[in-house]
């Protein structure tokens, strides 16, 4: 591609990570994914600034383990991205851009049963409480992402375990809770929202 | 008022609190505010179910200290409502309903300076990253709630300290960060959203 175009494309995603809290110590800037920060000599990532685009961070190398949504802004320490203080290994060792996020064109279908079966509910907006919207259970057995990228949460109000659900992965089909994450600890999903680029 | 009307009004808000985690131990149901759960013989609240309406929980009696938004759903332990694991006193001792929440008619104005001065920005939707929207700072010095009720957060993605901002309190005017909360620890506001009833 033309060098100028390439630069513009790359500039859509920019993240800086530090080895210590509060943007101290060893530092590294990325415009694309990082499959293992330890290959750069980091023990772990303790603070982050997202300058452009949205990213998903992972607990372990190779995009494994717990997931953390990272939108534009400052994350001075683990608590700023985790939202789940019960589980305190404090690792963040790999991350990648979320390329299909589109805040103004996002649609997702929630299903009452596994394998995209049973009664369904289509949503295009953010829901801090699925139960307040009329969903009768604390669980969502399967999900189809029709467009954009979403983050689903264990608890109401966008808290607890986070699951990043993207149109461009698995063709947007999440057929049971094991597909939400390589380490989904629970079926529970009580809030869901669009990801902002 | 007519008894039937009164019952319907009261039924808009319903919350059950337990003294132990996972909905165990001493239990109490409320359809209105509670200024001090210790008056009911609780040491503290360790789990919550919100059956109807939205509530705000407070760290201390008399609606003082850190604030926690509580929308319809299940909160089996402190981490489910706190979202701020750095600060682990784990108290929740008073709460009250949020009567002016209106998810479909909510408007707020953010100001660049204290006392509702300087350049302003009107918003009607949820913003997981104010910086991605174009707000250039990590701070919001003052806020006017024009309609509905909102929750502002310290970090992007609805994490960190929470500040409940209501049209019906202070005439919706929050003129500096001390007015966001009786214990605002920081000026930082990096995400904001409407409260769902």
mmCIF file of C-alpha atoms in Angstrom, chain A residues 49 68-69 71-77 79-86 88 103 125-129 131-133 138 153-159 162 190 193-194 196-197, chain B residues 49 68-69 71-77 79-86 88 103 125-129 131-133 138 153-159 162 190 193-194 196-197:
data_model
loop_
_atom_site.group_PDB
_atom_site.id
_atom_site.type_symbol
_atom_site.label_atom_id
_atom_site.label_comp_id
_atom_site.label_asym_id
_atom_site.label_seq_id
_atom_site.Cartn_x
_atom_site.Cartn_y
_atom_site.Cartn_z
ATOM 1 C CA UNK A 49 -2.497 4.884 28.104
ATOM 2 C CA UNK A 68 -10.100 -6.409 29.798
ATOM 3 C CA UNK A 69 -11.653 -3.751 27.548
ATOM 4 C CA UNK A 71 -10.801 2.347 25.427
ATOM 5 C CA UNK A 72 -9.123 5.740 24.935
ATOM 6 C CA UNK A 73 -7.890 7.157 28.235
ATOM 7 C CA UNK A 74 -5.532 6.655 31.169
ATOM 8 C CA UNK A 75 -5.226 3.499 33.270
ATOM 9 C CA UNK A 76 -2.723 4.213 36.081
ATOM 10 C CA UNK A 77 -2.993 0.776 37.712
ATOM 11 C CA UNK A 79 -7.814 -1.615 39.265
ATOM 12 C CA UNK A 80 -8.505 0.873 36.457
ATOM 13 C CA UNK A 81 -9.085 -1.892 33.903
ATOM 14 C CA UNK A 82 -9.933 -4.948 35.963
ATOM 15 C CA UNK A 83 -13.237 -4.144 37.650
ATOM 16 C CA UNK A 84 -12.997 -7.519 39.338
ATOM 17 C CA UNK A 85 -11.193 -7.174 42.587
ATOM 18 C CA UNK A 86 -12.010 -10.687 43.796
ATOM 19 C CA UNK A 88 -6.140 -10.495 42.031
ATOM 20 C CA UNK A 103 -20.347 2.675 18.323
ATOM 21 C CA UNK A 125 -28.034 0.141 22.637
ATOM 22 C CA UNK A 126 -26.197 -0.155 25.954
ATOM 23 C CA UNK A 127 -27.955 -1.966 28.831
ATOM 24 C CA UNK A 128 -26.536 -1.496 32.355
ATOM 25 C CA UNK A 129 -29.195 -3.960 33.585
ATOM 26 C CA UNK A 131 -33.056 -7.610 33.909
ATOM 27 C CA UNK A 132 -34.451 -4.060 33.896
ATOM 28 C CA UNK A 133 -34.842 -4.394 30.105
ATOM 29 C CA UNK A 138 -29.029 -13.748 35.225
ATOM 30 C CA UNK A 153 -20.311 -8.216 32.022
ATOM 31 C CA UNK A 154 -21.034 -10.612 34.865
ATOM 32 C CA UNK A 155 -22.782 -8.043 37.098
ATOM 33 C CA UNK A 156 -25.179 -5.113 36.488
ATOM 34 C CA UNK A 157 -23.629 -1.685 35.899
ATOM 35 C CA UNK A 158 -20.729 -3.027 33.781
ATOM 36 C CA UNK A 159 -18.882 -4.795 36.595
ATOM 37 C CA UNK A 162 -15.704 -8.949 31.011
ATOM 38 C CA UNK A 190 -26.147 -9.054 33.645
ATOM 39 C CA UNK A 193 -22.664 -2.397 25.999
ATOM 40 C CA UNK A 194 -21.171 -1.325 22.675
ATOM 41 C CA UNK A 196 -16.433 2.877 21.536
ATOM 42 C CA UNK A 197 -13.575 3.350 19.069
ATOM 43 C CA UNK B 49 -30.799 -7.951 45.090
ATOM 44 C CA UNK B 68 -22.349 2.851 44.438
ATOM 45 C CA UNK B 69 -24.945 2.665 41.656
ATOM 46 C CA UNK B 71 -29.590 -1.147 39.148
ATOM 47 C CA UNK B 72 -31.935 -4.140 38.826
ATOM 48 C CA UNK B 73 -30.046 -7.408 39.302
ATOM 49 C CA UNK B 74 -28.016 -9.532 41.699
ATOM 50 C CA UNK B 75 -24.982 -8.391 43.672
ATOM 51 C CA UNK B 76 -23.608 -11.423 45.571
ATOM 52 C CA UNK B 77 -20.680 -9.572 47.176
ATOM 53 C CA UNK B 79 -16.919 -6.544 44.326
ATOM 54 C CA UNK B 80 -20.180 -6.672 42.346
ATOM 55 C CA UNK B 81 -21.032 -3.057 43.175
ATOM 56 C CA UNK B 82 -17.736 -1.472 44.101
ATOM 57 C CA UNK B 83 -15.648 -1.571 40.938
ATOM 58 C CA UNK B 84 -12.853 0.015 42.937
ATOM 59 C CA UNK B 85 -10.745 -2.660 44.472
ATOM 60 C CA UNK B 86 -7.997 -0.290 45.598
ATOM 61 C CA UNK B 88 -11.305 -2.032 50.465
ATOM 62 C CA UNK B 103 -32.987 6.310 30.522
ATOM 63 C CA UNK B 125 -25.974 9.235 25.419
ATOM 64 C CA UNK B 126 -23.535 6.973 27.280
ATOM 65 C CA UNK B 127 -19.792 7.594 26.829
ATOM 66 C CA UNK B 128 -17.392 4.838 27.941
ATOM 67 C CA UNK B 129 -14.509 7.164 26.997
ATOM 68 C CA UNK B 131 -11.556 11.359 25.563
ATOM 69 C CA UNK B 132 -12.653 9.295 22.540
ATOM 70 C CA UNK B 133 -15.647 11.658 22.231
ATOM 71 C CA UNK B 138 -9.033 13.563 32.235
ATOM 72 C CA UNK B 153 -16.680 7.376 36.724
ATOM 73 C CA UNK B 154 -13.009 8.025 37.443
ATOM 74 C CA UNK B 155 -11.666 5.701 34.727
ATOM 75 C CA UNK B 156 -12.723 4.839 31.134
ATOM 76 C CA UNK B 157 -15.130 1.926 30.674
ATOM 77 C CA UNK B 158 -17.240 2.783 33.762
ATOM 78 C CA UNK B 159 -14.618 1.873 36.374
ATOM 79 C CA UNK B 162 -18.587 6.500 40.999
ATOM 80 C CA UNK B 190 -13.206 9.644 32.214
ATOM 81 C CA UNK B 193 -23.601 7.130 31.473
ATOM 82 C CA UNK B 194 -27.339 7.388 32.049
ATOM 83 C CA UNK B 196 -31.494 2.838 33.901
ATOM 84 C CA UNK B 197 -34.638 2.537 36.023
#
